XYZ file of C-alpha atoms in Angstrom:
337
model
C 0.586 14.742 8.531
C 0.557 12.381 6.386
C -2.038 9.366 8.577
C -4.427 6.780 6.491
C -7.108 3.561 7.326
C -6.215 0.250 5.736
C -9.298 -2.698 6.917
C -9.701 -6.118 5.593
C -12.987 -7.285 5.360
C -13.109 -10.894 4.484
C -16.977 -12.221 4.682
C -17.594 -15.701 2.698
C -17.915 -15.012 -0.813
C -15.626 -12.580 -0.792
C -12.859 -10.831 0.245
C -12.143 -6.441 0.018
C -10.198 -4.286 0.769
C -10.510 -0.798 2.196
C -8.036 2.004 1.874
C -8.255 5.617 3.098
C -5.059 7.659 1.015
C -4.911 10.760 4.179
C -2.373 13.201 2.940
C -2.491 16.851 1.980
C -1.498 16.069 -1.896
C -3.634 15.120 -4.513
C -1.579 13.256 -7.349
C -2.399 9.528 -8.048
C -1.180 6.919 -10.235
C -2.428 3.509 -11.412
C 0.692 1.485 -13.265
C 0.573 -1.709 -15.118
C 3.583 -4.282 -13.260
C 3.897 -6.932 -15.628
C 5.665 -10.609 -14.624
C 9.119 -12.355 -15.607
C 11.370 -8.707 -15.435
C 14.054 -8.999 -13.225
C 14.065 -6.339 -10.053
C 16.688 -5.205 -8.091
C 15.739 -2.285 -5.040
C 16.716 1.268 -5.284
C 19.003 1.501 -2.146
C 22.928 3.345 -2.132
C 26.314 1.872 -1.380
C 27.167 0.175 0.810
C 23.910 -1.396 1.155
C 23.756 -4.771 -1.363
C 20.263 -4.942 -2.833
C 17.621 -7.456 -3.224
C 16.904 -8.938 -6.466
C 14.081 -10.736 -7.524
C 12.035 -11.761 -10.435
C 8.295 -10.807 -10.881
C 6.615 -13.396 -11.571
C 2.819 -11.913 -11.246
C 2.112 -9.212 -12.957
C 0.097 -6.651 -10.894
C -2.010 -3.418 -10.189
C -0.470 -0.398 -7.741
C -1.072 2.630 -7.009
C 1.864 4.950 -5.849
C 2.032 8.809 -5.374
C 5.955 8.653 -5.791
C 6.602 7.108 -8.907
C 6.425 2.921 -11.079
C 7.841 0.587 -8.806
C 7.431 2.517 -5.637
C 4.472 1.668 -4.804
C 1.646 2.804 -1.917
C -0.319 -0.118 -2.731
C -1.743 -2.230 -4.999
C -3.463 -5.678 -5.948
C -1.784 -8.601 -8.696
C -2.375 -11.490 -10.891
C -3.126 -13.974 -7.752
C -5.696 -11.617 -5.655
C -3.141 -10.903 -3.259
C -3.109 -7.023 -1.638
C -0.346 -4.891 -0.195
C -1.493 -2.012 1.481
C 0.900 0.570 3.962
C -0.415 3.302 6.432
C 2.310 5.623 7.669
C 3.612 4.654 11.745
C 6.364 6.482 12.732
C 7.100 4.207 15.153
C 8.736 2.403 12.728
C 12.217 1.445 13.687
C 13.985 -1.471 10.758
C 15.991 -4.340 11.501
C 20.323 -3.108 10.814
C 20.910 -6.423 9.897
C 23.414 -5.853 7.234
C 23.382 -9.427 6.141
C 20.191 -9.995 4.482
C 19.757 -7.546 1.418
C 18.178 -4.135 1.298
C 15.629 -2.577 0.049
C 13.579 0.592 0.222
C 10.055 0.551 2.169
C 7.556 1.596 -0.952
C 9.344 -1.541 -2.884
C 8.886 -4.049 0.304
C 5.010 -3.911 -1.352
C 6.173 -4.427 -5.379
C 8.987 -7.438 -4.362
C 5.598 -9.408 -2.314
C 3.732 -8.242 -5.368
C 5.767 -9.972 -7.649
C 6.284 -12.404 -5.779
C 3.986 -14.194 -3.773
C -0.138 -14.771 -3.591
C -0.206 -15.712 -0.475
C 0.126 -13.985 3.272
C 2.462 -17.445 4.657
C 4.744 -16.477 1.201
C 4.807 -12.674 1.830
C 5.756 -13.617 5.561
C 9.109 -16.500 3.807
C 9.250 -13.503 1.582
C 9.838 -10.885 4.424
C 12.142 -12.527 6.671
C 14.277 -12.469 3.990
C 14.658 -9.272 3.030
C 15.760 -6.111 5.808
C 13.720 -2.319 4.532
C 16.979 0.523 4.730
C 17.480 4.027 3.750
C 13.267 5.140 4.394
C 11.916 8.048 3.241
C 8.966 6.806 5.634
C 7.618 4.478 8.146
C 4.910 2.670 7.471
C 3.273 -0.408 8.583
C 1.522 -2.965 6.043
C -1.408 -4.983 5.428
C -1.203 -7.912 3.478
C -4.669 -10.258 2.903
C -5.004 -13.097 -0.477
C -7.919 -14.442 -1.615
C -8.506 -17.210 1.018
C -9.078 -15.113 3.514
C -5.916 -15.318 5.553
C -4.273 -11.342 6.266
C -1.538 -10.219 8.220
C 0.259 -6.988 9.914
C 3.370 -6.634 9.772
C 4.732 -4.223 11.431
C 8.744 -3.357 12.585
C 8.855 -2.146 15.863
C 13.001 -1.219 17.687
C 14.320 -3.703 15.071
C 12.039 -7.118 14.686
C 9.911 -6.919 12.012
C 5.766 -8.486 14.430
C 3.855 -10.297 12.119
C -0.518 -10.247 13.049
C -1.902 -12.663 12.086
C -4.147 -15.266 12.203
C -4.934 -15.344 16.493
C -3.183 -12.971 16.800
C -4.754 -10.382 14.783
C -8.456 -9.999 16.465
C -9.013 -6.833 13.886
C -7.994 -6.985 10.285
C -7.511 -2.910 10.533
C -4.960 -0.879 10.838
C -4.397 3.016 11.621
C -1.331 4.166 12.251
C -1.170 3.477 16.093
C 0.848 0.010 16.704
C -0.809 -2.401 16.317
C -0.770 -4.465 19.196
C -0.887 -0.780 21.264
C -4.349 -0.387 19.264
C -6.120 -3.119 20.360
C -5.021 -2.313 23.730
C -6.524 0.812 23.944
C -9.296 -0.837 22.019
C -10.303 -3.038 25.152
C -10.336 -0.461 27.184
C -13.567 -0.025 27.587
C -13.404 3.567 29.703
C -11.505 5.227 26.664
C -8.748 6.286 28.595
C -6.645 7.457 25.673
C -8.623 10.048 24.701
C -7.644 12.491 27.319
C -3.257 11.369 27.467
C -2.547 10.999 22.587
C -2.428 13.930 21.266
C -4.187 15.503 18.316
C -2.501 12.864 15.303
C -2.591 9.000 18.047
C -6.352 10.259 18.831
C -7.001 11.059 15.644
C -5.429 7.159 14.033
C -7.568 5.494 17.717
C -10.740 7.045 16.871
C -10.304 5.496 13.128
C -9.734 2.852 14.647
C -12.847 2.361 16.902
C -14.972 3.056 14.177
C -13.190 0.728 11.774
C -13.395 -1.879 14.107
C -17.159 -1.429 15.009
C -18.277 -1.173 11.076
C -16.040 -5.219 11.163
C -18.483 -6.288 13.839
C -21.317 -5.042 11.857
C -23.458 -7.980 9.206
C -22.082 -7.598 5.377
C -24.186 -7.440 3.195
C -24.097 -11.371 1.178
C -24.371 -9.863 -2.720
C -21.575 -8.497 -4.532
C -23.150 -5.221 -4.806
C -24.259 -4.574 -1.199
C -20.656 -5.886 -0.008
C -19.348 -3.281 -1.747
C -21.534 -0.562 -0.987
C -20.575 -1.304 2.727
C -17.071 -0.821 2.231
C -17.705 1.895 0.893
C -19.349 3.703 2.942
C -17.287 2.150 6.053
C -13.789 3.938 4.399
C -16.611 7.628 3.987
C -16.834 6.680 8.247
C -13.056 6.962 9.323
C -12.539 9.362 6.354
C -10.699 12.690 7.089
C -10.650 16.509 5.683
C -7.178 15.087 3.919
C -8.415 12.055 2.202
C -6.668 12.253 -1.184
C -8.440 9.071 -2.472
C -9.965 5.835 -1.339
C -9.036 2.285 -3.131
C -11.680 -1.168 -2.548
C -10.092 -4.084 -3.816
C -12.333 -6.624 -4.874
C -9.271 -9.493 -4.800
C -11.938 -12.664 -5.928
C -12.224 -10.512 -8.515
C -9.193 -9.305 -9.234
C -10.674 -5.514 -9.599
C -9.846 -2.432 -8.147
C -12.345 0.716 -7.696
C -11.421 4.328 -6.310
C -13.100 7.160 -5.769
C -11.109 10.723 -5.639
C -11.636 13.872 -2.948
C -11.389 15.532 -6.808
C -13.684 12.552 -8.665
C -15.581 11.234 -6.007
C -17.811 8.331 -9.048
C -16.994 5.143 -8.074
C -14.200 3.678 -10.495
C -13.639 0.198 -11.367
C -10.013 -1.490 -13.656
C -10.001 -4.601 -13.964
C -6.992 -6.476 -13.574
C -8.766 -9.303 -16.769
C -9.014 -6.188 -19.214
C -4.740 -5.985 -18.602
C -1.929 -8.065 -20.876
C 0.751 -8.553 -18.057
C 3.279 -9.782 -20.882
C 6.506 -9.660 -20.355
C 6.585 -8.168 -24.017
C 3.434 -6.066 -23.492
C 3.289 -2.214 -23.140
C 3.572 -0.340 -20.038
C 0.145 1.393 -19.468
C -0.623 4.124 -16.157
C -3.471 5.669 -15.958
C -4.694 9.496 -13.531
C -6.523 8.361 -10.996
C -7.653 12.316 -11.083
C -9.704 12.384 -14.062
C -14.111 12.056 -14.643
C -13.301 9.096 -16.498
C -11.172 5.512 -17.073
C -8.356 6.462 -19.625
C -4.932 5.008 -19.597
C -2.101 6.347 -21.396
C 1.529 4.729 -22.395
C 3.945 4.846 -19.278
C 7.030 6.830 -20.606
C 9.939 7.982 -18.294
C 8.376 11.192 -18.597
C 5.182 10.845 -17.571
C 7.300 8.834 -13.899
C 9.816 12.119 -13.806
C 6.185 14.374 -13.739
C 5.254 11.835 -10.880
C 8.463 11.136 -9.128
C 8.981 15.457 -8.665
C 5.549 16.874 -7.837
C 5.821 14.358 -5.382
C 9.309 15.019 -3.726
C 7.947 18.851 -4.186
C 5.343 18.855 -2.976
C 5.574 21.735 -0.102
C 3.724 20.015 2.802
C 5.090 16.176 2.457
C 9.063 17.939 1.972
C 8.398 19.042 5.273
C 6.718 16.670 7.412
C 9.416 14.081 6.595
C 11.639 15.878 6.196
C 13.760 14.828 2.755
C 16.115 16.363 0.230
C 15.468 15.011 -2.615
C 18.355 16.422 -5.509
C 17.254 16.609 -9.461
C 19.569 13.875 -9.570
C 17.407 11.841 -7.489
C 14.108 12.485 -8.615
C 16.143 11.740 -12.347
C 17.262 8.530 -10.810
C 13.367 7.360 -9.323
C 11.799 7.704 -12.467
C 14.305 6.521 -15.616
C 15.158 3.661 -13.080
C 12.592 1.119 -13.659
C 12.944 1.299 -17.164
C 16.909 -0.174 -16.277
C 14.455 -3.789 -15.475
C 15.748 -6.288 -18.282
C 13.154 -9.321 -18.532
C 14.298 -12.554 -17.061
C 14.668 -14.107 -20.206
C 17.812 -11.593 -21.618
C 19.492 -11.628 -17.391
């Protein structure tokens, strides 16, 4: 079963967002995403797909393929991450244009610079035909952070006073806060292994957020990494630390645990740039040119993984994988539309 933990650290002078991807599958790639591209959502008829133009370039990490990120950071320092939330139930208001649950992340990164803007954009679309059930954490450089959940067909946004701790695991946020406030921790006696593990990681993360976060950049990064190690699971495939101030991404995997860094300043996000990809499972940072054949290998490896197929109940045909692999190449430059 997929799990994961996301934590936003916002001390003065430094904003970091950490993420453990807990999933029994090791494949993961980083993709560059250009500004000035006209995009549309990958949804099946009769849904009306959301359409937008990317205002900002971004770096995204995905186990599924390009334009279907598990998380990422854009040129403004906005970060979007997700963890599994099986209770998610999305609105059926068909007056809103539709988008998939992973492309929702790309939409926010492409069009938003702040958490406030993300909330406005999220109100204008609905998630449809999901392959997984998620909730989202969005953080920006100002220190603002929000958790977006979809429960009973309603979007709930926890932000400001309704977000006392900026952490999410795999428990609905309001329930996690309620359990956190139970000093007797009665949830430990009633939750199954999955729900109990989620709350255990939530409690551990809250304890770390309550500690004094170091002042220096190097020590803050080390503190964030130690926090992710504190809440990791045996199946943690990779860990990410987004630096919103410096606009860079640090990553480590279970196979290659040394921390590596990619910097947005080193990437060309212009509409004429060659898109790049980077395999997280390698000993050093080494970009390659992106192409549809690579994307097909990424998608096929993920959707043919037997444990994930059983957990999510997928029935993905070869034609569907081909379409997922090739659809990013169909997006034109905005000037060509």
